């Protein structure tokens, strides 16, 4: 794994931070990196009367996005880290560079007969890469019904994301998934915690965090897809489309 460094030896970023991800880099630092793979995109495209952010995909008027010295930033996704015309986005195609885990599922619970049928259906859905909606009341065991499908995906070295519009849902799911898949490195990402990003096979995050990913996930699950703010947010809908690999469906 390569570590990109600035002159003087200061570490800038790990190569894996750009795997299936839009890593922001200052233009001045980019020139000092030895980039041998991947793609560099302008963070902000400047048009006649508007700017377009290549991270969140949203448009803003030049007046609203103006900075000094004829520079511009994206006001739409600034809470996810300010991005401006002084930055570029660097991405490396997702390599699925994960260790092989033969028995990833540690959970020893027992599903009911209806839950078992749903779990088997979900595994087939993942195998065939089809879109699917799992609709059940709170407490029906939806998370546990996912375990068999998730275990299959992990054994196949697929990259997985379980995203929710709600921080509290992510915080509640994360320890349950860690306990169920004890041999799997799982990352939790949302705006209220300080865990820095690292490359992992399994990501639990808010739907806002999907803005940072680019064709990363083989399996993408949205929990509570009808919840605010996801349900009516064009930026978040686009984030789902760009975070999953091409021809990979979304599971809700």
XYZ file of C-alpha atoms in Angstrom, residues 135-221:
87
model
C -40.842 -3.909 3.975
C -41.622 -4.901 7.548
C -42.692 -3.316 10.815
C -40.213 -2.197 13.458
C -38.958 -5.179 15.433
C -39.642 -7.710 12.671
C -35.965 -8.690 12.524
C -35.008 -7.012 9.239
C -31.368 -6.634 10.286
C -31.031 -10.299 11.242
C -32.699 -11.323 7.988
C -29.871 -9.567 6.148
C -27.131 -11.593 7.822
C -27.082 -14.552 5.429
C -26.942 -12.287 2.378
C -24.227 -10.147 3.970
C -22.182 -13.225 4.868
C -22.367 -14.394 1.263
C -21.251 -10.978 -0.002
C -18.326 -10.876 2.432
C -17.129 -14.326 1.362
C -17.265 -13.161 -2.257
C -15.086 -10.137 -1.342
C -17.864 -7.738 -2.290
C -17.777 -4.278 -0.784
C -20.858 -3.495 1.304
C -22.539 -0.360 2.571
C -25.511 -0.118 4.891
C -26.663 3.506 4.923
C -29.464 5.302 6.722
C -30.668 8.912 6.704
C -30.596 8.861 10.515
C -27.501 9.025 12.717
C -29.253 7.203 15.561
C -30.038 4.259 13.281
C -26.384 4.029 12.218
C -25.252 4.130 15.844
C -27.738 1.407 16.750
C -26.857 -0.875 13.824
C -23.078 -0.584 14.069
C -22.492 -2.543 17.322
C -25.031 -5.180 16.282
C -23.235 -5.733 12.995
C -19.834 -5.748 14.711
C -21.079 -8.455 17.054
C -22.627 -10.475 14.226
C -19.523 -10.228 11.996
C -16.653 -10.224 14.473
C -13.951 -11.082 11.917
C -14.970 -8.286 9.535
C -13.552 -4.769 9.669
C -16.581 -2.448 9.728
C -16.365 1.339 9.579
C -18.924 3.756 11.033
C -19.148 7.160 9.349
C -21.387 10.114 10.144
C -20.985 13.774 11.003
C -21.240 13.368 14.780
C -18.319 11.021 15.375
C -14.587 11.488 15.057
C -13.537 8.158 13.573
C -11.346 8.959 10.575
C -11.991 7.275 7.265
C -10.118 4.108 6.381
C -10.617 1.541 3.650
C -12.841 -1.325 4.814
C -14.999 -3.982 3.203
C -18.095 -2.997 5.193
C -19.252 0.583 5.784
C -22.133 1.759 7.972
C -22.889 5.414 7.331
C -25.488 8.109 6.914
C -26.761 8.697 3.398
C -24.955 12.062 3.406
C -21.621 10.236 3.636
C -22.350 8.458 0.342
C -21.451 11.728 -1.384
C -17.784 10.853 -0.782
C -17.929 7.502 -2.623
C -17.691 6.740 -6.335
C -18.646 3.346 -7.787
C -17.478 1.711 -4.570
C -20.132 -0.751 -3.454
C -21.251 -4.124 -4.771
C -24.037 -4.218 -2.178
C -25.747 -1.000 -1.083
C -28.579 -1.137 1.445
